[in-house]
Every structure is written in C-alpha cells, then in structure tokens.
CSV table of C-alpha atoms in Angstrom, one decimal:
chain,number,residue,atom,x,y,z
A,1,UNK,CA,-20.0,24.2,4.5
A,2,UNK,CA,-17.1,26.5,5.6
A,3,UNK,CA,-15.5,28.9,3.1
A,4,UNK,CA,-13.1,31.8,3.0
A,5,UNK,CA,-13.0,34.6,0.5
A,6,UNK,CA,-10.2,34.5,-2.1
A,7,UNK,CA,-9.2,36.2,-5.2
A,8,UNK,CA,-7.7,34.3,-8.1
A,9,UNK,CA,-7.0,34.7,-11.8
A,10,UNK,CA,-10.4,33.1,-12.3
A,11,UNK,CA,-12.1,36.0,-10.6
A,12,UNK,CA,-13.7,36.3,-7.2
A,13,UNK,CA,-14.9,33.1,-5.7
A,14,UNK,CA,-15.2,31.4,-2.3
A,15,UNK,CA,-12.4,28.9,-1.6
A,16,UNK,CA,-13.1,25.8,0.4
A,17,UNK,CA,-11.3,25.2,3.7
A,18,UNK,CA,-12.7,21.7,4.4
A,19,UNK,CA,-14.0,18.7,2.6
A,20,UNK,CA,-16.9,16.4,3.2
A,21,UNK,CA,-16.0,12.7,2.8
A,22,UNK,CA,-19.0,11.1,1.1
A,23,UNK,CA,-17.7,7.6,1.8
A,24,UNK,CA,-20.5,5.1,1.7
A,25,UNK,CA,-23.2,7.4,2.9
A,26,UNK,CA,-25.1,6.7,-0.4
A,27,UNK,CA,-26.0,3.3,1.2
A,28,UNK,CA,-27.4,4.4,4.6
A,29,UNK,CA,-29.1,1.1,5.3
A,30,UNK,CA,-25.7,-0.7,5.2
A,31,UNK,CA,-23.8,1.6,7.6
A,32,UNK,CA,-23.9,-0.9,10.4
A,33,UNK,CA,-23.1,-3.8,8.2
A,34,UNK,CA,-20.1,-2.1,6.6
A,35,UNK,CA,-18.8,-1.0,10.0
A,36,UNK,CA,-18.8,-4.6,11.1
A,37,UNK,CA,-17.1,-5.8,7.9
A,38,UNK,CA,-14.4,-3.2,7.9
A,39,UNK,CA,-13.8,-3.6,11.6
A,40,UNK,CA,-13.3,-7.4,11.1
A,41,UNK,CA,-10.9,-6.7,8.2
A,42,UNK,CA,-8.9,-4.2,10.2
A,43,UNK,CA,-8.6,-6.7,13.1
A,44,UNK,CA,-7.5,-9.5,10.7
A,45,UNK,CA,-4.9,-7.2,9.1
A,46,UNK,CA,-3.4,-6.1,12.5
A,47,UNK,CA,-3.5,-9.6,14.0
A,48,UNK,CA,-2.1,-11.3,10.9
A,49,UNK,CA,0.8,-8.9,10.4
A,50,UNK,CA,1.6,-8.9,14.1
A,51,UNK,CA,1.8,-12.7,14.0
A,52,UNK,CA,4.1,-12.6,11.0
A,53,UNK,CA,6.4,-10.0,12.7
A,54,UNK,CA,6.6,-12.1,15.9
A,55,UNK,CA,7.3,-15.5,14.3
A,56,UNK,CA,9.9,-14.1,11.9
A,57,UNK,CA,11.7,-12.5,14.8
A,58,UNK,CA,11.6,-15.5,17.2
A,59,UNK,CA,11.9,-18.5,14.8
A,60,UNK,CA,15.6,-19.3,14.1
A,61,UNK,CA,14.9,-20.8,10.7
A,62,UNK,CA,13.4,-17.5,9.5
A,63,UNK,CA,16.5,-15.3,10.3
A,64,UNK,CA,17.3,-14.7,6.7
A,65,UNK,CA,17.0,-11.5,4.5
A,66,UNK,CA,13.7,-12.6,2.9
A,67,UNK,CA,11.9,-12.5,6.3
A,68,UNK,CA,13.7,-9.3,7.4
A,69,UNK,CA,12.0,-7.6,4.4
A,70,UNK,CA,8.7,-9.4,5.2
A,71,UNK,CA,8.9,-7.9,8.8
A,72,UNK,CA,9.3,-4.4,7.3
A,73,UNK,CA,6.4,-5.2,4.8
A,74,UNK,CA,4.1,-6.4,7.6
A,75,UNK,CA,4.8,-3.4,9.8
A,76,UNK,CA,4.2,-1.1,6.8
A,77,UNK,CA,0.9,-2.8,6.0
A,78,UNK,CA,-0.4,-2.1,9.6
A,79,UNK,CA,0.6,1.6,9.3
A,80,UNK,CA,-0.9,1.8,5.8
A,81,UNK,CA,-4.4,0.6,6.7
A,82,UNK,CA,-4.3,2.6,10.0
A,83,UNK,CA,-4.2,5.8,7.9
A,84,UNK,CA,-7.6,5.2,6.4
A,85,UNK,CA,-9.6,2.5,8.2
A,86,UNK,CA,-10.0,4.1,11.7
A,87,UNK,CA,-11.3,7.3,10.0
A,88,UNK,CA,-13.7,5.2,7.8
A,89,UNK,CA,-15.0,3.4,10.8
A,90,UNK,CA,-15.6,6.7,12.6
A,91,UNK,CA,-17.4,8.2,9.6
A,92,UNK,CA,-19.7,5.2,9.4
A,93,UNK,CA,-21.0,6.0,12.9
A,94,UNK,CA,-21.6,9.7,12.5
A,95,UNK,CA,-23.4,12.3,10.3
A,96,UNK,CA,-20.6,14.9,10.3
A,97,UNK,CA,-18.0,13.6,7.8
A,98,UNK,CA,-16.1,16.9,7.4
A,99,UNK,CA,-12.3,16.9,7.3
A,100,UNK,CA,-10.1,20.0,7.5
A,101,UNK,CA,-7.6,20.9,4.8
A,102,UNK,CA,-4.7,20.2,7.2
A,103,UNK,CA,-6.0,16.8,8.2
A,104,UNK,CA,-6.8,16.0,4.6
A,105,UNK,CA,-3.3,17.0,3.5
A,106,UNK,CA,-1.7,15.0,6.3
A,107,UNK,CA,-3.7,11.9,5.5
A,108,UNK,CA,-2.9,12.2,1.8
A,109,UNK,CA,0.8,12.7,2.4
A,110,UNK,CA,1.1,9.8,4.8
A,111,UNK,CA,-1.0,7.5,2.6
A,112,UNK,CA,1.0,8.2,-0.5
A,113,UNK,CA,4.3,8.0,1.5
A,114,UNK,CA,3.4,4.5,2.8
A,115,UNK,CA,2.2,3.4,-0.6
A,116,UNK,CA,5.4,4.6,-2.2
A,117,UNK,CA,7.4,2.8,0.5
A,118,UNK,CA,5.4,-0.4,-0.1
A,119,UNK,CA,6.3,-0.3,-3.8
A,120,UNK,CA,10.0,0.0,-2.9
A,121,UNK,CA,9.9,-2.7,-0.3
A,122,UNK,CA,8.3,-5.1,-2.7
A,123,UNK,CA,11.1,-4.3,-5.2
A,124,UNK,CA,13.7,-5.0,-2.5
A,125,UNK,CA,12.0,-8.3,-1.8
A,126,UNK,CA,12.1,-9.2,-5.5
A,127,UNK,CA,15.8,-8.4,-5.6
A,128,UNK,CA,16.3,-10.7,-2.6
A,129,UNK,CA,14.6,-13.5,-4.4
A,130,UNK,CA,16.6,-12.8,-7.6
A,131,UNK,CA,19.9,-13.1,-5.8
A,132,UNK,CA,18.8,-16.2,-3.8
A,133,UNK,CA,17.7,-18.1,-6.9
A,134,UNK,CA,19.9,-16.8,-9.7
A,135,UNK,CA,23.1,-16.5,-7.6
A,136,UNK,CA,22.7,-18.8,-4.6
A,137,UNK,CA,26.4,-19.3,-3.9
A,138,UNK,CA,26.9,-15.6,-3.4
A,139,UNK,CA,23.6,-15.0,-1.7
A,140,UNK,CA,25.0,-14.8,1.9
A,141,UNK,CA,27.8,-12.5,0.8
A,142,UNK,CA,25.6,-10.1,-1.3
A,143,UNK,CA,22.5,-10.0,1.0
A,144,UNK,CA,24.5,-9.3,4.2
A,145,UNK,CA,22.9,-7.6,7.2
A,146,UNK,CA,24.4,-4.2,6.2
A,147,UNK,CA,22.9,-4.2,2.7
A,148,UNK,CA,19.5,-5.4,4.0
A,149,UNK,CA,19.4,-2.5,6.5
A,150,UNK,CA,20.6,0.0,3.9
A,151,UNK,CA,17.9,-1.2,1.4
A,152,UNK,CA,15.1,-1.1,3.9
A,153,UNK,CA,16.2,2.4,5.2
A,154,UNK,CA,16.4,3.7,1.6
A,155,UNK,CA,12.9,2.4,0.9
A,156,UNK,CA,11.4,4.1,4.0
A,157,UNK,CA,13.3,7.4,3.5
A,158,UNK,CA,12.6,7.7,-0.2
A,159,UNK,CA,9.0,6.8,0.2
A,160,UNK,CA,8.5,9.4,2.9
A,161,UNK,CA,10.3,12.3,1.1
A,162,UNK,CA,9.0,11.9,-2.5
A,163,UNK,CA,5.3,12.8,-1.9
A,164,UNK,CA,5.9,16.0,0.1
A,165,UNK,CA,6.2,18.1,-3.1
A,166,UNK,CA,3.0,16.5,-4.5
A,167,UNK,CA,1.0,17.2,-1.4
A,168,UNK,CA,2.2,20.8,-1.2
A,169,UNK,CA,1.3,21.5,-4.9
A,170,UNK,CA,-2.2,19.9,-4.6
A,171,UNK,CA,-3.2,21.9,-1.5
A,172,UNK,CA,-1.6,25.1,-2.8
A,173,UNK,CA,-4.2,25.0,-5.6
A,174,UNK,CA,-7.5,26.9,-5.1
A,175,UNK,CA,-10.5,24.8,-4.4
A,176,UNK,CA,-13.7,26.5,-5.5
A,177,UNK,CA,-15.9,23.6,-6.6
A,178,UNK,CA,-18.1,21.3,-4.5
A,179,UNK,CA,-16.4,20.4,-1.2
A,180,UNK,CA,-17.8,16.9,-1.4
A,181,UNK,CA,-15.2,14.1,-2.0
A,182,UNK,CA,-16.8,11.0,-3.4
A,183,UNK,CA,-14.3,8.9,-1.4
A,184,UNK,CA,-13.7,7.5,2.0
A,185,UNK,CA,-10.3,9.2,2.5
A,186,UNK,CA,-8.2,12.0,0.9
A,187,UNK,CA,-6.7,10.1,-2.0
A,188,UNK,CA,-4.9,12.2,-4.7
A,189,UNK,CA,-7.3,11.8,-7.8
A,190,UNK,CA,-10.6,12.8,-6.1
A,191,UNK,CA,-8.9,15.8,-4.4
A,192,UNK,CA,-7.3,17.0,-7.6
A,193,UNK,CA,-10.7,16.8,-9.4
A,194,UNK,CA,-12.0,19.5,-7.1
A,195,UNK,CA,-9.2,21.9,-7.8
A,196,UNK,CA,-9.9,25.1,-9.9
A,197,UNK,CA,-7.9,26.4,-12.8
A,198,UNK,CA,-5.1,24.7,-14.7
A,199,UNK,CA,-4.0,21.5,-12.9
A,200,UNK,CA,-1.6,20.4,-15.6
A,201,UNK,CA,1.5,20.8,-13.4
A,202,UNK,CA,-0.1,18.8,-10.6
A,203,UNK,CA,-1.2,16.0,-13.1
A,204,UNK,CA,2.3,16.0,-14.5
A,205,UNK,CA,3.8,15.7,-11.1
A,206,UNK,CA,1.4,12.8,-10.3
A,207,UNK,CA,2.5,11.0,-13.5
A,208,UNK,CA,6.2,11.6,-12.7
A,209,UNK,CA,5.8,10.3,-9.1
A,210,UNK,CA,3.7,7.3,-10.2
A,211,UNK,CA,6.3,6.5,-12.9
A,212,UNK,CA,9.1,6.6,-10.4
A,213,UNK,CA,7.3,4.9,-7.5
A,214,UNK,CA,5.0,2.5,-9.3
A,215,UNK,CA,6.0,1.9,-12.9
A,216,UNK,CA,9.8,1.7,-12.5
A,217,UNK,CA,9.6,-0.6,-9.5
A,218,UNK,CA,7.1,-2.8,-11.3
A,219,UNK,CA,9.4,-3.1,-14.3
A,220,UNK,CA,12.3,-3.9,-12.1
A,221,UNK,CA,10.3,-6.6,-10.3
A,222,UNK,CA,9.2,-8.0,-13.7
A,223,UNK,CA,12.8,-8.1,-14.9
A,224,UNK,CA,13.8,-9.9,-11.7
A,225,UNK,CA,11.1,-12.5,-12.2
A,226,UNK,CA,12.0,-13.0,-15.9
A,227,UNK,CA,15.5,-14.0,-14.7
A,228,UNK,CA,14.1,-16.0,-11.8
A,229,UNK,CA,11.7,-18.0,-13.9
A,230,UNK,CA,14.4,-18.6,-16.5
A,231,UNK,CA,16.7,-19.9,-13.9
A,232,UNK,CA,14.1,-22.1,-12.2
A,233,UNK,CA,13.1,-23.7,-15.6
A,234,UNK,CA,16.7,-24.8,-16.0
A,235,UNK,CA,16.8,-26.7,-12.7
A,236,UNK,CA,17.0,-30.5,-13.4
A,237,UNK,CA,14.8,-31.5,-10.5
A,238,UNK,CA,11.0,-31.1,-10.5
A,239,UNK,CA,11.1,-30.9,-6.7
A,240,UNK,CA,13.7,-28.2,-6.9
A,241,UNK,CA,11.6,-26.2,-9.4
A,242,UNK,CA,8.5,-26.5,-7.2
A,243,UNK,CA,10.4,-25.4,-4.1
A,244,UNK,CA,11.9,-22.4,-5.9
A,245,UNK,CA,8.5,-21.4,-7.2
A,246,UNK,CA,7.0,-21.7,-3.7
A,247,UNK,CA,9.4,-19.2,-2.3
A,248,UNK,CA,8.3,-16.6,-4.9
A,249,UNK,CA,4.7,-17.3,-5.6
A,250,UNK,CA,3.3,-15.4,-2.5
A,251,UNK,CA,5.4,-12.3,-3.3
A,252,UNK,CA,4.4,-12.4,-7.0
A,253,UNK,CA,0.7,-12.6,-6.0
A,254,UNK,CA,0.9,-9.6,-3.7
A,255,UNK,CA,2.9,-7.6,-6.4
A,256,UNK,CA,0.3,-8.4,-9.1
A,257,UNK,CA,-2.7,-7.3,-6.9
A,258,UNK,CA,-1.1,-4.1,-5.4
A,259,UNK,CA,0.6,-2.8,-8.5
A,260,UNK,CA,-2.3,-3.6,-10.8
A,261,UNK,CA,-4.8,-1.5,-8.9
A,262,UNK,CA,-2.3,1.2,-8.2
A,263,UNK,CA,-1.4,1.6,-11.9
A,264,UNK,CA,-5.1,1.9,-12.9
A,265,UNK,CA,-5.8,4.6,-10.3
A,266,UNK,CA,-2.7,6.8,-10.6
A,267,UNK,CA,-1.7,6.3,-14.3
A,268,UNK,CA,-5.2,6.7,-15.7
A,269,UNK,CA,-5.8,10.0,-17.5
A,270,UNK,CA,-7.8,12.5,-15.5
A,271,UNK,CA,-10.5,12.7,-18.3
A,272,UNK,CA,-11.3,9.1,-17.9
A,273,UNK,CA,-11.4,9.1,-14.1
A,274,UNK,CA,-14.7,8.0,-12.5
A,275,UNK,CA,-14.9,9.0,-8.8
A,276,UNK,CA,-17.1,6.1,-8.0
A,277,UNK,CA,-14.8,3.6,-9.7
A,278,UNK,CA,-11.8,5.2,-8.1
A,279,UNK,CA,-13.4,4.8,-4.7
A,280,UNK,CA,-13.9,1.1,-5.1
A,281,UNK,CA,-10.5,0.5,-6.6
A,282,UNK,CA,-9.0,2.4,-3.7
A,283,UNK,CA,-11.0,0.2,-1.3
A,284,UNK,CA,-9.4,-2.8,-3.1
A,285,UNK,CA,-5.7,-1.7,-2.8
A,286,UNK,CA,-6.0,0.2,0.5
A,287,UNK,CA,-8.0,-2.3,2.6
A,288,UNK,CA,-8.7,-5.6,0.8
A,289,UNK,CA,-5.2,-6.4,-0.5
A,290,UNK,CA,-3.6,-5.7,2.9
A,291,UNK,CA,-6.1,-8.3,4.4
A,292,UNK,CA,-5.1,-10.9,1.8
A,293,UNK,CA,-1.3,-10.3,2.3
A,294,UNK,CA,-0.8,-12.1,5.6
A,295,UNK,CA,-3.1,-14.9,4.4
A,296,UNK,CA,-1.2,-15.3,1.2
A,297,UNK,CA,2.2,-15.3,3.0
A,298,UNK,CA,1.0,-17.8,5.6
A,299,UNK,CA,-0.8,-20.2,3.2
A,300,UNK,CA,1.6,-20.0,0.3
A,301,UNK,CA,4.9,-20.1,2.3
A,302,UNK,CA,5.6,-23.4,3.9
A,303,UNK,CA,8.4,-22.0,6.1
A,304,UNK,CA,6.0,-19.4,7.6
A,305,UNK,CA,3.2,-22.0,8.0
A,306,UNK,CA,5.5,-24.4,9.9
A,307,UNK,CA,6.9,-21.5,12.1
A,308,UNK,CA,3.4,-20.3,12.8
A,309,UNK,CA,2.3,-23.8,13.8
A,310,UNK,CA,5.2,-24.1,16.2
A,311,UNK,CA,4.6,-20.6,17.6
A,312,UNK,CA,0.9,-21.3,18.3
A,313,UNK,CA,1.8,-24.7,19.9
A,314,UNK,CA,4.2,-22.9,22.3
A,315,UNK,CA,1.6,-20.3,23.1
A,316,UNK,CA,-1.0,-23.0,24.0
A,317,UNK,CA,1.4,-24.9,26.2
A,318,UNK,CA,0.5,-24.4,29.9
C-alpha cells in the first residue's frame, strides 16, 4: 500500500495515493468463469451496437431522426462499457489490482460523463417520439437535420462538462481510510465512502448532478410518454395503436432499466449505502443493461429487424 504524509484538520495521518479494486476477488474460484462471461458480454455489446450503427447508416428506410439518435446511443454504449470492462477483464487475470489516483479520477470522470450523456440522449429520443406521435404533421419540420445535430451535440457537450467539478471535488478530499474499494471500477459512491472529514459538500454536489442529469431527464421522459400514451389511446385503429406502441416500447424498456438502477445508486442517502449492493447494481447498469440494449432494439423494433435481415443477406451474398 502506497501512502504519502499529509497534515489536515483531522490531525496527522497518512493519505492514500492509490486504491485497490477488490472487484470479484472474493470469489477466487470463479475468476476464469467470470472472465469468460464478461468477455462474451463485451463482445456482444460491441458487435450488436456496431451492427445497429452500420444498418442505420446504410438502410434508406432508417434515415430518420429516431435512428440518428439511435446511432449516437449505440456509439455511446460502446464507449460506456469500454471505460470499465477492459479493466475488469485485466483485473480478473492478475493479482495486483491497484489503480493510481490519476487513473481512478480519469475513469470516474469519463464514466460519469458518458452516463450523463446517455441520460440526455435518451431524453432527446423521447422528445423525438413525442413529436412523431403527438404532432406527426409537423414532425419533418420540427425534427430537421439541424435540430437533431444541435440536440445530439448539446447532449455530448453537457454530459462531458458537468462531472468535471464533481471529480475535482472528490479527489481534492483527503483519503485516510482503507485504500480498498469494494468495487470493480472507480464509481462515485464507493470512492466517496473512503474520504476523510466532512463530505457534505461532495454529497450535495452528487445530489445536484444526479437531480439535473438523472431525475430531471427521467421526469421529462415520463412527461413525454404520458402525452404519447394519451395520444395513442385516442387512435381509432387498433393496428395504428399497436404500431405506435411498437416504435416506443424498446426505448421505454431501456429507459426503465437504466434510470431505475441509476436513481437507486446515486440518489440513495450515503448512510444506507451498501458497498456490496452498489457493486452489483453498478454491474447491472454499467454492463448488463448495455448488453440488453442492442437486443431490445433489434427484437422490439420491426424496422431494425427487417433492415438487419436485409443487411445480413447482402453480406452473405457471394
């Protein structure tokens, strides 16, 4: 364990300069099995999202705003899992699981940035569905190329900039407790738990960012879907209602899974945090949900399914 001397209002203590990621070392007999499982999941995520990006770019029937946002979402998902999974796979193969402060801070900032961007992209996708179903005649005018690009750029820029202050405040705090993180990556809650002294400002900042990047987008998405469902229920044709629902169901499933686990982890009071539970919840929203997303969008969206079938037939043609 590497330390440096440091004085603080708490008195003399040794401050940590690196963490040890416990990960899944508490189940040593399952290291090989877990490596295989996570490697397969990682390959599925990369392959599935790459296919979605390719077919939505080449298929003429998918050149509409909904699939432009889906392209952004799929690329984001590949980046999102690549922040945590390669490190997890490496740690499952070695004894030394130490991670420096700089690397830990970088991983946390990128992970939170991409998570924030995902919340905003999902909100933009909900707005797209809202306009398409509640105001279909004006849809081509409202959701023009310029607005789509502006919305996507705003999501990426905002998502990247917002967590910088949080990361700075977290790693400006002294760390004088155990340097063992009961986690498989540098997520915010387990790192803050190791900080010394008064962490009220950091916890307040976490709640503010979580409210702005998780709760507010979630409320906006719910508002969009209240209007969407209200409009769909007024459609006279059962076939029309089924078709309208089918264009929203995949997005709604992804929103429920991602926001549900994110709200539990980031909005839960620190006093009730369980590091073990946080680890498995993080596993759920950082790895498992990204694996389900391309499957959900392919199986629940008929347009994507048809386009994928045509794409695979072209690939297999000699």
